[in-house]
Every structure is written in structure tokens, then in C-alpha cells.
mmCIF file of C-alpha atoms and ligand atoms in Angstrom:
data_model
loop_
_atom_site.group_PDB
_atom_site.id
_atom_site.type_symbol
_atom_site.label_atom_id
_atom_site.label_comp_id
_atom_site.label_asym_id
_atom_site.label_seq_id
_atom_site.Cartn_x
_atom_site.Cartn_y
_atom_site.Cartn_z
ATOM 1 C CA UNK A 1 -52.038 53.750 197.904
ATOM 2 C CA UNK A 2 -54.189 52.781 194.830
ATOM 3 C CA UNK A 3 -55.889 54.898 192.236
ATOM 4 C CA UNK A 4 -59.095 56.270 194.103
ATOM 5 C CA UNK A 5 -61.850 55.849 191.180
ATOM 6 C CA UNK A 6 -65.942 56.691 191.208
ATOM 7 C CA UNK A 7 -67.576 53.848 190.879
ATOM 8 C CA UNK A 8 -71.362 53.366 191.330
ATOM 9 C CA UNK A 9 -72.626 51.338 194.628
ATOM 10 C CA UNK A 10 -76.460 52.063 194.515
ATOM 11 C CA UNK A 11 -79.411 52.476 191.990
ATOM 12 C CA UNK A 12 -82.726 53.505 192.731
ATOM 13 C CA UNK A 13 -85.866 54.756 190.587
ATOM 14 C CA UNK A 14 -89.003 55.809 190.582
ATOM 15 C CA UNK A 15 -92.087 56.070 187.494
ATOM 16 C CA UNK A 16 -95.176 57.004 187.881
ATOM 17 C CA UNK A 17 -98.358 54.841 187.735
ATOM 18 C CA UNK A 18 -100.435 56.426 184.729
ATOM 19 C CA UNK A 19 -99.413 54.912 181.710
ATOM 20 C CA UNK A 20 -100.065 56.652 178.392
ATOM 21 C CA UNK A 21 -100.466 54.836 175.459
ATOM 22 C CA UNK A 22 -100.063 55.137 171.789
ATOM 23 C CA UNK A 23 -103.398 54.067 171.946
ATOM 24 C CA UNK A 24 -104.613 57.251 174.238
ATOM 25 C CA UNK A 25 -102.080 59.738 172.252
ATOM 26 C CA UNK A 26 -104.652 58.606 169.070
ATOM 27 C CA UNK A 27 -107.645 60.273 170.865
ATOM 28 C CA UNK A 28 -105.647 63.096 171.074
ATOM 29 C CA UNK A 29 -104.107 64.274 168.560
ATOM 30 C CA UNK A 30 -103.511 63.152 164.436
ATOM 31 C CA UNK A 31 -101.303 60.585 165.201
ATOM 32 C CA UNK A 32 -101.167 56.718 165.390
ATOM 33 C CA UNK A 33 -99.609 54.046 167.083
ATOM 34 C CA UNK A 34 -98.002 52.891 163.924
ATOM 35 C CA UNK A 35 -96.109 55.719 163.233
ATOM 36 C CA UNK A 36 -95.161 56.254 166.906
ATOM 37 C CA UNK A 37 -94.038 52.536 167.179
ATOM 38 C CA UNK A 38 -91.857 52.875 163.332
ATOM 39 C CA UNK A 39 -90.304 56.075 164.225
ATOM 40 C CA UNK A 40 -89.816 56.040 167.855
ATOM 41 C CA UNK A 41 -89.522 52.737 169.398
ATOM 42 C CA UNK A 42 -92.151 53.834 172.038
ATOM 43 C CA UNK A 43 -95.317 52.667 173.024
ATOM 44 C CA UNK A 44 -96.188 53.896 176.096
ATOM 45 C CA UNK A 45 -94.784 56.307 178.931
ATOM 46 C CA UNK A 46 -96.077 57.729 182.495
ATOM 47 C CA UNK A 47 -96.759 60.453 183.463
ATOM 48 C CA UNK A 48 -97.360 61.779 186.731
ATOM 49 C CA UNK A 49 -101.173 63.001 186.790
ATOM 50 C CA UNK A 50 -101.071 65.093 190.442
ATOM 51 C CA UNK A 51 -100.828 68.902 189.967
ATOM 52 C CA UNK A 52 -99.643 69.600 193.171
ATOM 53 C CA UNK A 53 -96.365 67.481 192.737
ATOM 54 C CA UNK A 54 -93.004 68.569 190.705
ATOM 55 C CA UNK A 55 -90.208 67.012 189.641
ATOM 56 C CA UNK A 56 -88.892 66.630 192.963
ATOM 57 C CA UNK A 57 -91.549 64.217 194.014
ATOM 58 C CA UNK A 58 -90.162 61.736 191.340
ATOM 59 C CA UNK A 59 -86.623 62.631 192.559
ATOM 60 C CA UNK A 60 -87.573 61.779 195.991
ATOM 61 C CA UNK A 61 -89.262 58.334 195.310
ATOM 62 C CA UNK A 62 -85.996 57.133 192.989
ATOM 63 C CA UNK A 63 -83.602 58.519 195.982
ATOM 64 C CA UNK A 64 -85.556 56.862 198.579
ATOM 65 C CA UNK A 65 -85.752 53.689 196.665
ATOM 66 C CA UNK A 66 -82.071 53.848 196.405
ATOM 67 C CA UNK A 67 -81.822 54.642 200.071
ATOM 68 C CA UNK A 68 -84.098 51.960 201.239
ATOM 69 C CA UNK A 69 -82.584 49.304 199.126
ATOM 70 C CA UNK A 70 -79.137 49.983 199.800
ATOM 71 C CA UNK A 71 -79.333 50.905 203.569
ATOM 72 C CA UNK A 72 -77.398 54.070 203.127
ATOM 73 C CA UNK A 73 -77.802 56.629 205.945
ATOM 74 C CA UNK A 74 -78.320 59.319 204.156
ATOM 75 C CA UNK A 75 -76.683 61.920 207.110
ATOM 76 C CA UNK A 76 -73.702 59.999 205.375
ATOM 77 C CA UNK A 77 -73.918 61.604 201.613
ATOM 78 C CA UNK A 78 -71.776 65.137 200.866
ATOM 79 C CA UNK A 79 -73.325 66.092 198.012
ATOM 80 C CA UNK A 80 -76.967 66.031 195.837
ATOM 81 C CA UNK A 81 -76.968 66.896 192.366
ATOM 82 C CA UNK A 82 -80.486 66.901 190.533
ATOM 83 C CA UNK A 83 -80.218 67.484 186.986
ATOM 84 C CA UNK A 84 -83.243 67.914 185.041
ATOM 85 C CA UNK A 85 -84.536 69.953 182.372
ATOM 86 C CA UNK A 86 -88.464 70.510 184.952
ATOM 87 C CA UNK A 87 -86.857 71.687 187.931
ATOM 88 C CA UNK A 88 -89.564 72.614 190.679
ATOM 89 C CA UNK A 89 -88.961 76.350 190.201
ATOM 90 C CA UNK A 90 -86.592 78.873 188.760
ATOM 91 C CA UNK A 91 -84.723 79.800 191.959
ATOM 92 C CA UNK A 92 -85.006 77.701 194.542
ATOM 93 C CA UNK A 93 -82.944 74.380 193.634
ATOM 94 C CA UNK A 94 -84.860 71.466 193.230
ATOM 95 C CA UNK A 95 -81.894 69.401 194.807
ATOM 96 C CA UNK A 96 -81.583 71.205 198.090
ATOM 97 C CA UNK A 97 -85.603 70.683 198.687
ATOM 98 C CA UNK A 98 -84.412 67.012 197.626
ATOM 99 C CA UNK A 99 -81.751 66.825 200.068
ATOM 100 C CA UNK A 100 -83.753 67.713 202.778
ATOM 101 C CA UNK A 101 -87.043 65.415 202.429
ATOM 102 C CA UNK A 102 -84.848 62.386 201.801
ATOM 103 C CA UNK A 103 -82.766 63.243 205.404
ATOM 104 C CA UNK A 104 -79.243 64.126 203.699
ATOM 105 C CA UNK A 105 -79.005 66.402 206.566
ATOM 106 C CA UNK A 106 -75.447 66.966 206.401
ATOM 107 C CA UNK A 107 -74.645 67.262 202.615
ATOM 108 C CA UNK A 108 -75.087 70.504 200.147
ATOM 109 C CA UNK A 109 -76.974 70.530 196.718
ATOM 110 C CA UNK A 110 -76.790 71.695 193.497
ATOM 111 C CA UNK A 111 -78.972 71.633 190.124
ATOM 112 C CA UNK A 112 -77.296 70.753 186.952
ATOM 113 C CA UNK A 113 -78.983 71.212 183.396
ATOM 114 C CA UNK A 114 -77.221 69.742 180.406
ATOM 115 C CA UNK A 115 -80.841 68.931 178.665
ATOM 116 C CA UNK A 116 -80.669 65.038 177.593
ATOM 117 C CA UNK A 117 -76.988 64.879 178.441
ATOM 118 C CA UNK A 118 -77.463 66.194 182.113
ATOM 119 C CA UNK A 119 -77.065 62.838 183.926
ATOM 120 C CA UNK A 120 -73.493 62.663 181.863
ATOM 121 C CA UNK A 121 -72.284 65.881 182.811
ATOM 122 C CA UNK A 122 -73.483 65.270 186.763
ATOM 123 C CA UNK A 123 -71.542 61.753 186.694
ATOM 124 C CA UNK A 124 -68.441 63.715 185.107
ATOM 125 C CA UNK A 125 -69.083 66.351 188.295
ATOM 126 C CA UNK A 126 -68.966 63.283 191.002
ATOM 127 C CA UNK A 127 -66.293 61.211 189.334
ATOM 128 C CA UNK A 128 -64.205 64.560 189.695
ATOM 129 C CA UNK A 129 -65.122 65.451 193.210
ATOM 130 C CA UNK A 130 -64.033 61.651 194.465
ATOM 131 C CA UNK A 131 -61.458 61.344 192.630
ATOM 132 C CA UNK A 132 -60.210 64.660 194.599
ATOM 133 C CA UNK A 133 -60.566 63.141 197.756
ATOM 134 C CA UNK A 134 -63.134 65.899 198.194
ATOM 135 C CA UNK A 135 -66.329 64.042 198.797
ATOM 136 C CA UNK A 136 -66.949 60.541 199.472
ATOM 137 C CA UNK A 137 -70.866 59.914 198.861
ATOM 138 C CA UNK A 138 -72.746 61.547 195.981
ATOM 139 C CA UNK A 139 -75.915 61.071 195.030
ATOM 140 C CA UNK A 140 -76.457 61.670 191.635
ATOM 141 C CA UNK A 141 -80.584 62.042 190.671
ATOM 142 C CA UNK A 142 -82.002 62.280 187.013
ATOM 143 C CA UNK A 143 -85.296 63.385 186.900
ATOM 144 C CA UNK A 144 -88.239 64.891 184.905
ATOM 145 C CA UNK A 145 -91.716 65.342 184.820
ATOM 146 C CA UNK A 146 -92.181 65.967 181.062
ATOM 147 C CA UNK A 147 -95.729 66.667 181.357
ATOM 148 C CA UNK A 148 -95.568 70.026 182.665
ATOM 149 C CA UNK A 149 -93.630 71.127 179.626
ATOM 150 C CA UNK A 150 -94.974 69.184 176.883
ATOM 151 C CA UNK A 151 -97.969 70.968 174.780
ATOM 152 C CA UNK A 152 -100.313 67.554 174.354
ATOM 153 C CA UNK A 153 -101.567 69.630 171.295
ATOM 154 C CA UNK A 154 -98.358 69.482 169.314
ATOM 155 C CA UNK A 155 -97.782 65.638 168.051
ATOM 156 C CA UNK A 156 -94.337 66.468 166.974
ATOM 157 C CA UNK A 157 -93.636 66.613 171.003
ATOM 158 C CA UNK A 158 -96.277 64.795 172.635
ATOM 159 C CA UNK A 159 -95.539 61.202 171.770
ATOM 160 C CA UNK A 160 -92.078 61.237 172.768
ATOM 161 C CA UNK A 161 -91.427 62.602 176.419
ATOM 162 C CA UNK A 162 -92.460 61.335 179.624
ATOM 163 C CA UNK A 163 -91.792 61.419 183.333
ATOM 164 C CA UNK A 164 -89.422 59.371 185.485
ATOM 165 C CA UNK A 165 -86.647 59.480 188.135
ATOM 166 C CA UNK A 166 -83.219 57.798 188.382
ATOM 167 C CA UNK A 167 -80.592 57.509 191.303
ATOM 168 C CA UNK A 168 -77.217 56.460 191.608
ATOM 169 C CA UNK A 169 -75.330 56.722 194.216
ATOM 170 C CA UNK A 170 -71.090 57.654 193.773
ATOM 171 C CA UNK A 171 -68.656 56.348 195.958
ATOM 172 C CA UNK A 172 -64.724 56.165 195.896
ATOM 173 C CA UNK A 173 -63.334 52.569 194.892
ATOM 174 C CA UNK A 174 -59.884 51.045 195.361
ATOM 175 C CA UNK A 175 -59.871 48.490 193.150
ATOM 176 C CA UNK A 176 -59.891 50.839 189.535
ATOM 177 C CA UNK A 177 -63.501 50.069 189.012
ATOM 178 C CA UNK A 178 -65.987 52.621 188.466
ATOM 179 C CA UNK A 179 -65.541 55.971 186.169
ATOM 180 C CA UNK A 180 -62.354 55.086 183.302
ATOM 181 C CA UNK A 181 -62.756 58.170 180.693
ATOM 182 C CA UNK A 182 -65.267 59.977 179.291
ATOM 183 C CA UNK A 183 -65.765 62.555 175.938
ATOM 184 C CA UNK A 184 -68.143 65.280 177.007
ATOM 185 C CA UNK A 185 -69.243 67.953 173.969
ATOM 186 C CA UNK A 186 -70.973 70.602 173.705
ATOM 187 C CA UNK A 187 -72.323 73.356 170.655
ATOM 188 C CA UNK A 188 -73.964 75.831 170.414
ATOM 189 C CA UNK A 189 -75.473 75.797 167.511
ATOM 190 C CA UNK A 190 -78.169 73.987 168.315
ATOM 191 C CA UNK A 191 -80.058 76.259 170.822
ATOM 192 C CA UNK A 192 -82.221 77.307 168.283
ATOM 193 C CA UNK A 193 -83.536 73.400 167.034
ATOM 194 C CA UNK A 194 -84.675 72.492 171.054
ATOM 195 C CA UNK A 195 -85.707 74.731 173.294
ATOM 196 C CA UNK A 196 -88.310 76.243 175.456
ATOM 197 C CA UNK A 197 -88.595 80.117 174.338
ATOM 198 C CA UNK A 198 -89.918 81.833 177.267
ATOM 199 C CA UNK A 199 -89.890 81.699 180.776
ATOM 200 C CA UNK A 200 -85.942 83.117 181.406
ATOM 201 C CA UNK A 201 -84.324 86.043 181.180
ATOM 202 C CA UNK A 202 -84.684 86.311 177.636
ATOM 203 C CA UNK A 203 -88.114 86.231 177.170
ATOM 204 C CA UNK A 204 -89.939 86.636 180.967
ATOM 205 C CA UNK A 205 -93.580 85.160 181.175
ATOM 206 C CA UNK A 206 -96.311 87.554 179.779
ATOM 207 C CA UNK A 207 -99.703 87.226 178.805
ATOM 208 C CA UNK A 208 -98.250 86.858 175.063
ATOM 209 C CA UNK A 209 -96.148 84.129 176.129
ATOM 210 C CA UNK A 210 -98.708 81.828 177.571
ATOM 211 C CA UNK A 211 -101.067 82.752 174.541
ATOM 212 C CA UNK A 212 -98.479 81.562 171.796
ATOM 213 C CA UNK A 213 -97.626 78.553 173.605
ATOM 214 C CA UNK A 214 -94.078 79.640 174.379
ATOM 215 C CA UNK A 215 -93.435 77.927 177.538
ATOM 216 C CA UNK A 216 -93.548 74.379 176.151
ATOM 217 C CA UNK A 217 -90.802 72.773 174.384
ATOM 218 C CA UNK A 218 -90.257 73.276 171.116
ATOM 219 C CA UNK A 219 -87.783 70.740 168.558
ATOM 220 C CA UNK A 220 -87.196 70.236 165.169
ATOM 221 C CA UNK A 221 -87.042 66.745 165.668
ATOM 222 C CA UNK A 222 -85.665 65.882 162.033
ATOM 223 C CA UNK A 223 -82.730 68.470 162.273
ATOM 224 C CA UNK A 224 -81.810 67.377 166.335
ATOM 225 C CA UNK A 225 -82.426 63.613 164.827
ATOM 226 C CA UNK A 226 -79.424 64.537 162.204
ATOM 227 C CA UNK A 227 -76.840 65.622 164.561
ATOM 228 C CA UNK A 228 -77.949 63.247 167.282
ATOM 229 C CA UNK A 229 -77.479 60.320 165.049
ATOM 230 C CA UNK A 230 -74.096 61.451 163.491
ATOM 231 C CA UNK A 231 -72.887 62.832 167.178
ATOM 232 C CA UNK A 232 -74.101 60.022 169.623
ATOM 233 C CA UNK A 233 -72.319 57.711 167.059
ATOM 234 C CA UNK A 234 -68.996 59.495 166.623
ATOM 235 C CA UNK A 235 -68.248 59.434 170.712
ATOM 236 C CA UNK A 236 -69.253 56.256 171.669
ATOM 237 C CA UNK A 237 -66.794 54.916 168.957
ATOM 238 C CA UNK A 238 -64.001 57.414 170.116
ATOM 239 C CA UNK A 239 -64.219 56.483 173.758
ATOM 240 C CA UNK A 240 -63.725 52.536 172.444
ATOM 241 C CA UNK A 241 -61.056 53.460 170.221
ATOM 242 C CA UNK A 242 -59.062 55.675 173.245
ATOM 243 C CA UNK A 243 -59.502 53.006 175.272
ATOM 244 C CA UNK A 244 -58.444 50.190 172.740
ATOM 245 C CA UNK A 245 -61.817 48.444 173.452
ATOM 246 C CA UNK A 246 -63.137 46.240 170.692
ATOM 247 C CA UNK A 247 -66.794 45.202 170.451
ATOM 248 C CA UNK A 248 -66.201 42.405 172.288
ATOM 249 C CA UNK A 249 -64.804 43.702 175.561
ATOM 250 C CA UNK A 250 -68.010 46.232 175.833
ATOM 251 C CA UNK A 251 -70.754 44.584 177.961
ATOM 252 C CA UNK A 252 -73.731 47.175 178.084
ATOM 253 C CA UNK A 253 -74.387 50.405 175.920
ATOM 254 C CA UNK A 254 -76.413 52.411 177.923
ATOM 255 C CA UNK A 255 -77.868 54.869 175.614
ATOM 256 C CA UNK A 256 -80.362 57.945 175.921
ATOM 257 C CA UNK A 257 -83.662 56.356 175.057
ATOM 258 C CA UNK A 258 -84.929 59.484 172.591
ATOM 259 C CA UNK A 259 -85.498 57.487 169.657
ATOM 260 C CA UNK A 260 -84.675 53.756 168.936
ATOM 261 C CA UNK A 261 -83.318 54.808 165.743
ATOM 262 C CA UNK A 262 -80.855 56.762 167.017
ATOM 263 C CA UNK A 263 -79.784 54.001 169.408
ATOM 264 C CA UNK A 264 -79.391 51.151 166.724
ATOM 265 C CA UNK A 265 -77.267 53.535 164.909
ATOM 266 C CA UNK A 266 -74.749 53.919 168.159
ATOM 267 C CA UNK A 267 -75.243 50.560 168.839
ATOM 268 C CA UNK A 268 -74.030 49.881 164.927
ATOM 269 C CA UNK A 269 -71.288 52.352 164.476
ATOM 270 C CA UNK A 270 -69.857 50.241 168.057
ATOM 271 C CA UNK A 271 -69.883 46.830 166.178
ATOM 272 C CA UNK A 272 -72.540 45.533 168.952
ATOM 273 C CA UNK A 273 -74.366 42.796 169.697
ATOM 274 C CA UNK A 274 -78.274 43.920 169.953
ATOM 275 C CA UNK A 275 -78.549 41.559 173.207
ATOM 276 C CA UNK A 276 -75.955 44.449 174.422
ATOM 277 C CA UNK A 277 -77.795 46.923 174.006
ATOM 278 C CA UNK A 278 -80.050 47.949 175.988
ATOM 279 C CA UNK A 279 -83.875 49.171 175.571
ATOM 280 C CA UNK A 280 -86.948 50.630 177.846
ATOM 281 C CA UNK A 281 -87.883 53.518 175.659
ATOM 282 C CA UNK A 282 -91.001 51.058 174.646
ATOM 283 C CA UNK A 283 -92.169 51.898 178.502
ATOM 284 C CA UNK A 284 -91.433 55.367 179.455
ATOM 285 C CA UNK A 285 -90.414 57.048 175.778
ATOM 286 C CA UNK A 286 -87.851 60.019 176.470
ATOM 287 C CA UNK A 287 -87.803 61.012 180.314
ATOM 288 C CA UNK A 288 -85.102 63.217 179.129
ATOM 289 C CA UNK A 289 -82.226 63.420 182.313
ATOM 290 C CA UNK A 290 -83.546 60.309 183.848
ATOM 291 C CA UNK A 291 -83.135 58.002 180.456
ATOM 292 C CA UNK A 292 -79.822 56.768 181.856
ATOM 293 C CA UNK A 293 -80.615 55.926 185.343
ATOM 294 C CA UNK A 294 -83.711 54.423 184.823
ATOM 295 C CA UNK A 295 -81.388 51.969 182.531
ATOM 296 C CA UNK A 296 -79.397 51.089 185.223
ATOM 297 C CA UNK A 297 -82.695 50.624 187.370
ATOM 298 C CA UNK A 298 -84.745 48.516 185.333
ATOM 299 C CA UNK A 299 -81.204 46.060 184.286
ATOM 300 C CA UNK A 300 -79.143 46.516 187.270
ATOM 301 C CA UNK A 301 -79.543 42.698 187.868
ATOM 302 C CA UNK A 302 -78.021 42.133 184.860
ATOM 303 C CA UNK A 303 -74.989 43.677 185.310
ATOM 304 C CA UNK A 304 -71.581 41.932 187.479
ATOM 305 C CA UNK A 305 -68.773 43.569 188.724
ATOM 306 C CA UNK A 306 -65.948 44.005 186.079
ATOM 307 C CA UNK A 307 -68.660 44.650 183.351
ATOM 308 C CA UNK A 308 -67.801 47.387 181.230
ATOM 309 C CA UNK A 309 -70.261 49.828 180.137
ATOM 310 C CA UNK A 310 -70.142 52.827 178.039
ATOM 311 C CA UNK A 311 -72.510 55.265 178.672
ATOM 312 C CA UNK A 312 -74.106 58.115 175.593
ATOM 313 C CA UNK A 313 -76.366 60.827 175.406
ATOM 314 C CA UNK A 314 -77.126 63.503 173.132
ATOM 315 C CA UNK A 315 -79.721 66.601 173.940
ATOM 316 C CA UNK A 316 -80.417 70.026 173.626
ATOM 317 C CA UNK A 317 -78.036 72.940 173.279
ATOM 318 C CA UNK A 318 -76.292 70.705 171.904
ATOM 319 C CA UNK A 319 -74.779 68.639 174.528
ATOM 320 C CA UNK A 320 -73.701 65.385 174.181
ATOM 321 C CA UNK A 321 -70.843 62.419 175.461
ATOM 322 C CA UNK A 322 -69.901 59.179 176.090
ATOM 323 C CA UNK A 323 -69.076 57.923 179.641
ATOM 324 C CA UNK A 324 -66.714 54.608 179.750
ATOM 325 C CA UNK A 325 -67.413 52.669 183.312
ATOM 326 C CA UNK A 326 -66.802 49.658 184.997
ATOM 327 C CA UNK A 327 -69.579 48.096 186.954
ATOM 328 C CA UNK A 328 -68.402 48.072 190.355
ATOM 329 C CA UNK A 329 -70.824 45.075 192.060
ATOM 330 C CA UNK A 330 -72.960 42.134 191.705
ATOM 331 C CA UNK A 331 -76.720 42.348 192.230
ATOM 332 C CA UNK A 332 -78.396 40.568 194.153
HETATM 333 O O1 LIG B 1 -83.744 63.756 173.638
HETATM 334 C C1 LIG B 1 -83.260 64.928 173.053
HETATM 335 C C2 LIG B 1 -82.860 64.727 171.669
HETATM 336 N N1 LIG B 1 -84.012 64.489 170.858
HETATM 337 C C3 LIG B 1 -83.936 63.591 169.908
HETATM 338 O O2 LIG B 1 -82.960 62.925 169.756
HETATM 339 C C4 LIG B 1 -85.137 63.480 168.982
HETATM 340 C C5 LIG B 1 -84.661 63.445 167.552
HETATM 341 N N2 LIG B 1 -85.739 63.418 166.582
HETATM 342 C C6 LIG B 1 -86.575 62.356 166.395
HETATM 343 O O3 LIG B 1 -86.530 61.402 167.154
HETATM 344 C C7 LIG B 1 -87.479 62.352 165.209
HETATM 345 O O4 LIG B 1 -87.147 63.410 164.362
HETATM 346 C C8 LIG B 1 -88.991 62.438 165.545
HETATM 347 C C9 LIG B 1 -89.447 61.149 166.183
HETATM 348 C C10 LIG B 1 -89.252 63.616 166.462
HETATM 349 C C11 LIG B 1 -89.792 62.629 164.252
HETATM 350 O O5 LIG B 1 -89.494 61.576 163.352
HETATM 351 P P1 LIG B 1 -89.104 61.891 161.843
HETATM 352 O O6 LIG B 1 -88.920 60.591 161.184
HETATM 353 O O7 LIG B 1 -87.933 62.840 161.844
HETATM 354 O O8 LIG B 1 -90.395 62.583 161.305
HETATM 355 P P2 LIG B 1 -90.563 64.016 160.599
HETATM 356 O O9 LIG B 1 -90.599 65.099 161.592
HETATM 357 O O10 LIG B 1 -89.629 64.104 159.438
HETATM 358 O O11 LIG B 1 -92.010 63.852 159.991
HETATM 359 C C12 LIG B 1 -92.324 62.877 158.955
HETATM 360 C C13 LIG B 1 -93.805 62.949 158.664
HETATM 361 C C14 LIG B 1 -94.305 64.375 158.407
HETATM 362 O O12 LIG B 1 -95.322 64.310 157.428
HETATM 363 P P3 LIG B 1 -95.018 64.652 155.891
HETATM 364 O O13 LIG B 1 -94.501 66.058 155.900
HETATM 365 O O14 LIG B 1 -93.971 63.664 155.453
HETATM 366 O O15 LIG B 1 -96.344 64.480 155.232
HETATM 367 C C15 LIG B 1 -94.909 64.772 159.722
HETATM 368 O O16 LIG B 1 -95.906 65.752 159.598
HETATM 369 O O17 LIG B 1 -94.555 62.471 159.770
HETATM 370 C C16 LIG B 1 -95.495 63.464 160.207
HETATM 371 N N3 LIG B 1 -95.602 63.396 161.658
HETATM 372 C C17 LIG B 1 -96.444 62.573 162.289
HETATM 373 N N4 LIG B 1 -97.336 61.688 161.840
HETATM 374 C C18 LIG B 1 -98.037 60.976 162.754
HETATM 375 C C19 LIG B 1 -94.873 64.086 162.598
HETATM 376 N N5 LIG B 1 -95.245 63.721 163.841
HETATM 377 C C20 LIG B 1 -96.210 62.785 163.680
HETATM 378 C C21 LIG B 1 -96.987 62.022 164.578
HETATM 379 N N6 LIG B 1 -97.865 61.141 164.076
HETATM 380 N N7 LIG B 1 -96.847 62.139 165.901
#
């Protein structure tokens, strides 16, 4: 029998419909849409302006995108993994209230947080499960609604995040396409440089809390911008050199969209192409676990079977990787 590999079968996604603007972000706060557009790369993301809806709403609409598209029965998928960094609520898994509204009646589910590098870590989870022989259809969901964690006071924060949902769906292939290797890291050192400080069991919720602005994220974006650029770099070229890949044989870098900079200096350290790399932080800025998905949403039709990507993300804790892939279909 051959090699049973993970290789992904479906993509779905989901943004929002308000789009805010560099332009907007200038009413705001002391900002402008030069600096945003120099620094960043962005210049605009969504957000998703209902109160009453969390992060599984935009996990929902990306899974039954997916689900629609594909025509997958979902009473056919094992296993759900949501990994976000804006879950719903503490407790309660955001993936199992996932599973259920989207009619996966007959698999389990799990959160995963690995900050910007959760999507990574959750594709490392399914590739191991089918590779196993455990499972046979997982549904892997990115997904974050920003908004409800950013503090649209701070403009060191503001102008980068926003909210968006990507799906993938995991199945086992015969023919060695799919999941090849992958370098997953972690340190940490850099819990203190991007975080949110209260809200867990360190530091519960109290009056003080709310009052110093404690439950919003916090980074020191030039000291995570350091080890991001240096980090991201270093395992992108490591997973081509393990896999004796030259610049040539690499198709697609699919790269957490945080900060353009940090992108062109992956994309550089690889040897690439820019037409290889590829770019939507301009429309949604940093949707944090969904950067990766939504890639593979908004160019999925550029993509034909054989095509190898290689996957990179770095985020808080640190956490960070490189995934190496091959593309497993062509769109239609
Ligand atoms: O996804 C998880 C991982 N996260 C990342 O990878 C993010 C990594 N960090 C970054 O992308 C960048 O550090 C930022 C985009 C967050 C900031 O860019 P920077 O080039 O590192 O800027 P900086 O913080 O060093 O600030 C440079 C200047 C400062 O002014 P002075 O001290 O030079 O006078 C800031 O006060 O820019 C000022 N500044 C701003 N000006 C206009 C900071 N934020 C803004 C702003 N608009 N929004």
C-alpha cells in the first residue's frame, strides 16, 4: 500500500463586509495612511461590526463556504479544530459550538491557540492524525475577530489587526501529495513582547483590569518585528534546504500577512520570485490565525496539483514554523 499523506481537498472563507480604511484609522487616532501603507503593507481590513456575534460566526461562514463549495457532508468529518487567538469564551470551545451549527454531527472538536502560528500547529495536528490512519476528514478553521481585542485608542495596535475566517479541509491522499515536512518552534521568551495581560488565571478580570486597559493586546511591535524577521526567515530556508528544494522548484510562499516587510524578507532569504509570493495583507491587514487560509482562499485558483508550497508563520509566545506541502488538486 502507498504512503497515506494529508493533503488539502477544500478551502473555504469568510470576511466581513465593513471595511476600515487607512483613511478612517486617520479620524481616529495620530496616524496616517502613509505611514500605515510604508510600514505595513496594509490599507484596509474588516471588521465585523455586530456585537452579538464572536469569532465563531466568521468560523461558521468560512466552514460553510467550504462545505457548500465542495459538497462535503459534513456528518462525514471526524474532527474540528478552531484555532484562534478570540475564541467565543474561555471555557466552552469555540470549535464544538462550530461543529454543531455547521451539521458535523458525528465528529469531536477541539480549540488550538498557537497566536499567529496557530493555523501551522493545527495543520501539523491533522497531518498527524491521517497519517495514523486515525481520522479521515478534518476540518481545519482559522479564525479571528480582532476587533474585540484591539484597543482602537492605541495606534501601535489598531492599524494592523483585523477579522477574518479560513477553512481547509484535510483528507488522506495516496498519491504522496499533500503534507511533506514541516519545522515547528517555539520560545518562550517572548511572552512578555505580545500578549494580552489579563483575563486568565494570572491576572482574573477586575475593575482595575478593565480601567488600565489590560484586556486588549499589547506588542512591542519593533522587538516581535526583530525576531519575526530573523525567525520567519531562518525556517522557511531550512525546510528548502532539508528538502533539497532550490528557488526554483517552490511555487507559492504562503506567508503570515503581519507586516509586508517581514514577508519580503522570507520571500528574500528563499531566493524568490515576487510573482511567488503571495500578498492580501493590503485587504484584511493581520487576521492573526486566519492569515494563512484566507491565502489559500483568495488564490486557490491559482494553484495546480503538484505545486509545491511552503507555508510560514511567526506570532506570539513565540511560536513560529514552516510547513512544506504539495497542492493536491486543480481548481476549477
Ligand atoms: O502577527 C504577530 C506578529 N506580529 C508582527 O510580526 C508585527 C511585528 N512588528 C511590526 O510589524 C512593526 O514593528 C510595526 C508595524 C508594529 C511598527 O513599525 P515600526 O517600523 O517597528 O515602528 P516603530 O514602533 O519603531 O515606530 C516608529 C515611529 C515611532 O515614532 P518615533 O519614536 O520614531 O518618533 C512611533 O511612535 O513611528 C511612530 N508610530 C506611528 N506613527 C504613525 C507608531 N505607530 C504609528 C502609527 N502611525 N500607527
Amino acid at each position: 500500500m502507498n504512503r497515506i499523506t494529508a493533503a488539502i481537498t477544500a478551502v473555504g472563507g469568510y470576511v466581513p463586509e465593513f471595511v476600515l480604511t487607512n483613511k478612517i484609522l486617520e479620524t481616529m487616532v495620530d496616524t496616517n495612511d502613509e505611514w500605515i501603507t510604508s510600514r505595513t503593507g496594509i490599507k484596509e481590513r474588516r471588521v465585523l461590526k455586530d456585537k452579538t456575534k464572536g469569532t465563531s460566526y466568521l468560523a461558521i461562514m468560512a466552514a460553510k463556504d467550504l462545505i457548500e463549495k465542495s459538497n462535503l457532508d459534513p456528518a462525514e468529518i471526524d474532527l474540528v479544530i478552531v484555532t484562534s487567538v478570540s475564541f467565543d469564551m474561555p471555557v466552552a470551545a469555540t470549535a464544538v459550538f462550530v461543529a454543531t451549527q455547521i451539521g458535523a454531527v458525528n465528529a469531536f472538536a477541539y480549540d488550538l491557540q498557537a497566536a499567529c502560528s496557530g493555523f501551522l500547529f493545527a495543520m501539523s495536528t491533522a497531518d498527524a492524525y491521517i497519517k495514523s490512519g486515525k481520522y479521515k476528514k478534518i476540518l481545519v478553521i482559522g479564525a479571528d475577530k480582532m476587533s474585540s481585542i484591539i484597543d482602537y485608542t492605541d495606534r501601535a495596535t489598531c492599524i494592523i489587526f483585523g477579522d477574518g475566517a479560513g477553512a481547509v479541509l484535510f483528507e488522506a491522499n495516496e498519491e504522496g501529495l499533500g503534507i511533506q515536512d514541516e519545522i515547528l518552534k517555539s520560545d518562550g521568551i517572548g511572552r512578555d513582547y505580545l500578549k494580552i495581560d489579563a483575563g486568565g488565571s494570572l491576572l482574573p478580570a477586575s475593575i482595575e483590569t478593565v480601567e488600565n486597559r489590560q484586556h486588549f493586546v499589547y506588542q512591542d511591535g519593533k522587538t516581535v518585528f526583530k525576531y519575526a524577521v530573523v525567525g520567519m526567515a531562518d525556517v522557511s530556508e531550512k525546510i528548502m534546504q532539508k528538502n533539497n528544494l532550490t528557488n526554483d522548484d517552490v511555487d507559492w510562499l504562503i506567508a503570515h500577512q503581519a507586516n509586508k516587510r517581514i514577508i519580503d524578507a522570507t520571500a528574500s532569504r528563499m531566493n524568490l520570485d515576487p510573482d511567488k509570493v503571495l500578498i492580501n495583507i493590503q485587504n484584511y491587514g493581520n487576521t492573526t490565525a486566519a492569515t494563512l487560509p484566507l491565502l489559500l482562499f483568495d488564490f486557490e485558483k491559482k494553484f495546480k496539483k503538484g505545486d509545491t508550497l511552503i507555508f510560514a508563520a511567526f506570532g506570539g509566545g513565540f511560536t513560529w514554523g514552516s510547513i512544506y506541502l504539495k497542492w493536491a488538486y486543480d481548481s476549477k
